[in-house]
C-alpha positions as MATLAB code, in Angstrom:
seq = 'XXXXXXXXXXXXXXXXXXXXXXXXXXXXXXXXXXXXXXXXXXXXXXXXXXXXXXXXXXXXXXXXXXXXXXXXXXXXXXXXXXXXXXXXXXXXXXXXXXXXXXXXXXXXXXXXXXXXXXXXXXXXXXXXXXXXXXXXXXXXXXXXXXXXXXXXXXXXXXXXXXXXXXXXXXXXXXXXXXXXXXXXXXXXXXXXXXXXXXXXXXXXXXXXXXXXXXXXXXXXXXXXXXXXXXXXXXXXXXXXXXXXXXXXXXXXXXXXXXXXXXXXXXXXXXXXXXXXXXXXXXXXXXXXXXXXXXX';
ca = [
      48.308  118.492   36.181;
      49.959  115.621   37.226;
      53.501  115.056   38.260;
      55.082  113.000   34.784;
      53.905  116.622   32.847;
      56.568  118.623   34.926;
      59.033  115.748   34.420;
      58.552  115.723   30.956;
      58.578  119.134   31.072;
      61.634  119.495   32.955;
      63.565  117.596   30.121;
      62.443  118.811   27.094;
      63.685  122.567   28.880;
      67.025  121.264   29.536;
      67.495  119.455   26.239;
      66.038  121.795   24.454;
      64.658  119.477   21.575;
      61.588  117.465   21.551;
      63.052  114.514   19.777;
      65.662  114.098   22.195;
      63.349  114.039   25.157;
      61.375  111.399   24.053;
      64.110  109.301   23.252;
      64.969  109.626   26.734;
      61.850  109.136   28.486;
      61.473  106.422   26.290;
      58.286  107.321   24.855;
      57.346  108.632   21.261;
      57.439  112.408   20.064;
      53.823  112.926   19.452;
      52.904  111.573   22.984;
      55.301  113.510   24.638;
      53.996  116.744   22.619;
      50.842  115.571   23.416;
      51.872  115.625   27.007;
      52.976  119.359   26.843;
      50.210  120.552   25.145;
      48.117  119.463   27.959;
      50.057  121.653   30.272;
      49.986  124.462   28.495;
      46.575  124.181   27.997;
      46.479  123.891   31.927;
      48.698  126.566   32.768;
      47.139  129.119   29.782;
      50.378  129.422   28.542;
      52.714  129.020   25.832;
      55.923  126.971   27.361;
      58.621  127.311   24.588;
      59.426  129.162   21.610;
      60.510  127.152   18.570;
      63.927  127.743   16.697;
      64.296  125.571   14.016;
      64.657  122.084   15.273;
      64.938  123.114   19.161;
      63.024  125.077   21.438;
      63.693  127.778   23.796;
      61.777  128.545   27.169;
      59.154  131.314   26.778;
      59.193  133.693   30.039;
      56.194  131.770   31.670;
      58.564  128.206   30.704;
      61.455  129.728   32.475;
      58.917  130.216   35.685;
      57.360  127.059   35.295;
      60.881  125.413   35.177;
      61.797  126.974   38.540;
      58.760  125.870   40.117;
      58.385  122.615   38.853;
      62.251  121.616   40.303;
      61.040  122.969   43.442;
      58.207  120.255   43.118;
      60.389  117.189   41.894;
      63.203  117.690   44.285;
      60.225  118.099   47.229;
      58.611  114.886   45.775;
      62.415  113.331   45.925;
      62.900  114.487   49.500;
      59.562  112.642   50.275;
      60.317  109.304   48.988;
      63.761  109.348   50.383;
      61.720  109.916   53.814;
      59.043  107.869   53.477;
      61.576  105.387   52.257;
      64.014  105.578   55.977;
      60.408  105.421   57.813;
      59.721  102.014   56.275;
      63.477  100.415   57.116;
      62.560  101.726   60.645;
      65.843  104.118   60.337;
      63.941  107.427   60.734;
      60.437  108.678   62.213;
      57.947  107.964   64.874;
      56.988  104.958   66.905;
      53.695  105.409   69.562;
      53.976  102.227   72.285;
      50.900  101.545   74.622;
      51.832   99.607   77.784;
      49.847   98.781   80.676;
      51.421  100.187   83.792;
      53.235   97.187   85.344;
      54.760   96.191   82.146;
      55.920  100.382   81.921;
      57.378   99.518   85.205;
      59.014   96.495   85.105;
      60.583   96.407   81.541;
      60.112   99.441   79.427;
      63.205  101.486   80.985;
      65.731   98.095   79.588;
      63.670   98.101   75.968;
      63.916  101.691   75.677;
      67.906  102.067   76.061;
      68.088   99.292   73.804;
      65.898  100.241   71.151;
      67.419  104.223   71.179;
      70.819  102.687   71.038;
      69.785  100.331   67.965;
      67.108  103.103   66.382;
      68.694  106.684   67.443;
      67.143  108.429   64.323;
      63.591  107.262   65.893;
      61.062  109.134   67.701;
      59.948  106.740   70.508;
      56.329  108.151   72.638;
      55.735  105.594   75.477;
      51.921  106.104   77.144;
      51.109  104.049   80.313;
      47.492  102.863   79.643;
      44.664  101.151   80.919;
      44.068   97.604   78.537;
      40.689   99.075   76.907;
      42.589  102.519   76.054;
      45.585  100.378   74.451;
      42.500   98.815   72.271;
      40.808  101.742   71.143;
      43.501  103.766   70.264;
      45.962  100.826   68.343;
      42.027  101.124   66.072;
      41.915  104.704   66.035;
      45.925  104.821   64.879;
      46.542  107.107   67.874;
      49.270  104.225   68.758;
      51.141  101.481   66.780;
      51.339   99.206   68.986;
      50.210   97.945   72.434;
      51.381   95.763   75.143;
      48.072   94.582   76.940;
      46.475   91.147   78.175;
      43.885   89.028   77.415;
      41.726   87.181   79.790;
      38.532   84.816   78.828;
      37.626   88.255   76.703;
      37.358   88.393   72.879;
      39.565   91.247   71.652;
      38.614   93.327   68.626;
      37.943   91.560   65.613;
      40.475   93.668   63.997;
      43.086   93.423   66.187;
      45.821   90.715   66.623;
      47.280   89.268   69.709;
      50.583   87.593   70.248;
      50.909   86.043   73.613;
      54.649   86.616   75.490;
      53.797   85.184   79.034;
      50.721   84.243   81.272;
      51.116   85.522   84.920;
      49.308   84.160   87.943;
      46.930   86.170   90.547;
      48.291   87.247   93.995;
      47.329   87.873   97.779;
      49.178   90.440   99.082;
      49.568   91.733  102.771;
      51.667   92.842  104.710;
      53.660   90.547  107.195;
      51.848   91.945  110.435;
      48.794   90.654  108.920;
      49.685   87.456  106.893;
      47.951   85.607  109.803;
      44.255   86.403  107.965;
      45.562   85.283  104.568;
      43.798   82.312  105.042;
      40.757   83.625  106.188;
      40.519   85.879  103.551;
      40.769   83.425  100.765;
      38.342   81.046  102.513;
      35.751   84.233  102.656;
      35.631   84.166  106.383;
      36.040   87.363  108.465;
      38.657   89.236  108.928;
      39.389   93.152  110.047;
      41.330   94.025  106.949;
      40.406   96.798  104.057;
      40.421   95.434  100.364;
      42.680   98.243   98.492;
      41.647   97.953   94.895;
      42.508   99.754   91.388;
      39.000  101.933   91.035;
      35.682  100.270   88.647;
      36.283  100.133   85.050;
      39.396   98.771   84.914;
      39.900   95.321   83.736;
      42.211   93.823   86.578;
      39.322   95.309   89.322;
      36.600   93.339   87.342;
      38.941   89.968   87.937;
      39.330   90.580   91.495;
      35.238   91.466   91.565;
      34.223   88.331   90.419;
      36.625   85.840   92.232;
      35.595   88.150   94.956;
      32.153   87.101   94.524;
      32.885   83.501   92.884;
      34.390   82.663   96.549;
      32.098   84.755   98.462;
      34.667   86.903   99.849;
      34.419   89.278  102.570;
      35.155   92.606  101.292;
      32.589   95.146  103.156;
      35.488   98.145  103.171;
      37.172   98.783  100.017;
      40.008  101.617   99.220;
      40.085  102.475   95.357;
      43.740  103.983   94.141;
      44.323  104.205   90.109;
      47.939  103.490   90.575;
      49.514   99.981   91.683;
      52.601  101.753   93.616;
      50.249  103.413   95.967;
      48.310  100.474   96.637;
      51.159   98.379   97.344;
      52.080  101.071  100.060;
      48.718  100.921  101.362;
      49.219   97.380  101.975;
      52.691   97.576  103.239;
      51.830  100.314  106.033;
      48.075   99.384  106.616;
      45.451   96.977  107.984;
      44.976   96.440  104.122;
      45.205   93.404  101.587;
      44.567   93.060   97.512;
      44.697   90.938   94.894;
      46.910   91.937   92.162;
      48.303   89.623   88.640;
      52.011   88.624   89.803;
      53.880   90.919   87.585;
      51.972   94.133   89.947;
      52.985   92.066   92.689;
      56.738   92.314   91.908;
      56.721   96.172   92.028;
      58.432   97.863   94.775;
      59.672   94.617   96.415;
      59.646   94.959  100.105;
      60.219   92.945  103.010;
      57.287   93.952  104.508;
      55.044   92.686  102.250;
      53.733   88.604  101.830;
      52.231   87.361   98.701;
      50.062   84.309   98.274;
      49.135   82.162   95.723;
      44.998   82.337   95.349;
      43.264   79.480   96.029;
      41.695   78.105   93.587;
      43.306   80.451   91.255;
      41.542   82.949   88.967;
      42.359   82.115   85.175;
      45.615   83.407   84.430;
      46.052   86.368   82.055;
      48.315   86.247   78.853;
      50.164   89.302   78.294;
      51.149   90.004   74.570;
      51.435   92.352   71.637;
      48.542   94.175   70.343;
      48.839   95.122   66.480;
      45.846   95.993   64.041;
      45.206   93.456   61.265;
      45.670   94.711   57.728;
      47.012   97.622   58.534;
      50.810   98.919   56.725;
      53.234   97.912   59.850;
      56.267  100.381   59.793;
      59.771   98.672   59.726;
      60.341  100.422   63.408;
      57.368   98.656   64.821;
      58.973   94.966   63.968;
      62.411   96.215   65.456;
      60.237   97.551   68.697;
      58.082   94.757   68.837;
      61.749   92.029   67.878;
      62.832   93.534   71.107;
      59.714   93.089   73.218;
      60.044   89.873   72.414;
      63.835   89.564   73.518;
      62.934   90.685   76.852;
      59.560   89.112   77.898;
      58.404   86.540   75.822;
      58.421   83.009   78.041;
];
C-alpha cells in the first residue's frame, strides 16, 4: 500500500464517481480502477458498492476513509514540519564549542540567535576538539566550533577558519621575574599547571615544552581553564595557554607573555560534515558565528 492509493481513494469516496476522479487526478479511468483494485486486493475488501454510474462506500470503505484522512492529514502535518525545519523557523540545533570559545562568546550568539530563531531548540555542549570531531561524524551535533593546528582533520569534515590566536605565558605578577627563565628552559621554583593528557592544547604545550627543553619537573593537571588560571593567580604556578584562554577571568594579578619563539598559532573555525543535508538553522547559527568572531 502506498500513499497515492489512499489519495486516490480518498477522492473517488467523496466524488462518488470514478470518471470524475480521474479527471481530477489527471490520470485515466482504467488506471485509476486499476489503482483501487490493488487496494482492495490489499485490504481483502470490497471498497464501494456500485449504483448505476456512481459508487457508494461499502462499510469497510467508510472505515478505510476515516483512517486513510487520519494518514494524509498526518503526512500533511509532516511536510509542513519538515518544511519550517529546513527555513531554520522551527526545530533543533546541537552546537559543539570548545570551552574558551563557550566562555568568551557563546552567551552574545545565543541571545542573538533566540531573539532571531525563538521557534528553535538551541543545545550548547562545551567539548574537548576530538569530541567536537567525532560526534559532528556520528550526527550527535551539527556543528562544531574547534581549531586546527599542523593536524589533518577528518577527511569528511570541513573547516572554515574565523581567527588564528597566539600562545601565552602566564604568571602571576609576584612571579613575572622567572618569565624569562622559564622560556629560556633555565631553572626556576615554579609548578607548570596544565589541562590533564589527551587533550589537544596539553600536547602543544608538551612539545614546545620539550622543543625548548623546558624545565617542567612539577606539573598540576586541572580539566578546566578557570581553575588553572586561579592556580596561577594565587600560586607559585605558571602555564601556557592559546590567547583566547588567556583572556578569561582578567585579573590584575596575572602577567601574560608572548612565547618565544612562538608555537604555531592555532586557527579556530567552523566544523561542518561534507555532504551531509545542512538544516536552514545551522547557516543562520553558523551566519552569526561569523558576525561575532570571524577576523
Amino acid at each position: 500500500m502506498e500513499l497515492r492509493h489512499l489519495r486516490y481513494f480518498k477522492v473517488v469516496a467523496e466524488l462518488q464517481h470514478f470518471h470524475q476522479a480521474a479527471e481530477k487526478l489527471h490520470i485515466t479511468q482504467p488506471a485509476l480502477s486499476n489503482q483501487m483494485k490493488q487496494l482492495e486486493e490489499e485490504l481483502n475488501t470490497a471498497l464501494f458498492h456500485r449504483v448505476g454510474r456512481h459508487v457508494k462506500l461499502s462499510e469497510s470503505g467508510a472505515k478505510v476513509l476515516e483512517v486513510a484522512n487520519k494518514i494524509l492529514n498526518e503526512v500533511d502535518l509532516l511536510k509542513e514540519a519538515v518544511s519550517d525545519i529546513e527555513s531554520g523557523q522551527t526545530g533543533s540545533l546541537r552546537i559543539g564549542v570548545l570551552q574558551s570559545i563557550n566562555a568568551l562568546y557563546c552567551r552574545e550568539i545565543v541571545l542573538e540567535f533566540d531573539r532571531l530563531h525563538p521557534g528553535i531548540a538551541l543545545h550548547i555542549e562545551e567539548l574537548s576538539n576530538r569530541q567536537i570531531e567525532q560526534r559532528l561524524l556520528t550526527g550527535d551535533i551539527d556543528v562544531g566550533i574547534g581549531f586546527i593546528l599542523d593536524k589533518k582533520y577528518h577527511h569528511d569534515l570541513l573547516f572554515e577558519s574565523l581567527f588564528s590566536e597566539a600562545w601565552k605565558l602566564i604568571i602571576n605578577h609576584e612571579s613575572a621575574k622567572y618569565a624569562s627563565a622559564i622560556m629560556q628552559g633555565q631553572p626556576h621554583p615554579l609548578k607548570a599547571v596544565l589541562l590533564p593528557e589527551g587533550f589537544e592544547t596539553r600536547s602543544v604545550v608538551d612539545q614546545f615544552f620539550e622543543d625548548h627543553q623546558i624545565f617542567t619537573s612539577k606539573i598540576t593537571e586541572v580539566n578546566t581553564i578557570s581553575f588553572i588560571l586561579d592556580l596561577v593567580e594565587n600560586g607559585m604556578a605558571f602555564s601556557i595557554l592559546p590567547e583566547a584562554f588567556s583572556r578569561l577571568n582578567t585579573s590584575a594579578k596575572r602577567r601574560e607573555y608572548d612565547l618565544s619563539p612562538a608555537p604555531k598559532e592555532r586557527q579556530i573555525g567552523l566544523f561542518t560534515v561534507k555532504d551531509r543535508l545542512r538544516k536552514k538553522s545551522v547557516e543562520h547559527f553558523c551566519t552569526l558565528i561569523r558576525n561575532q568572531l570571524k577576523q
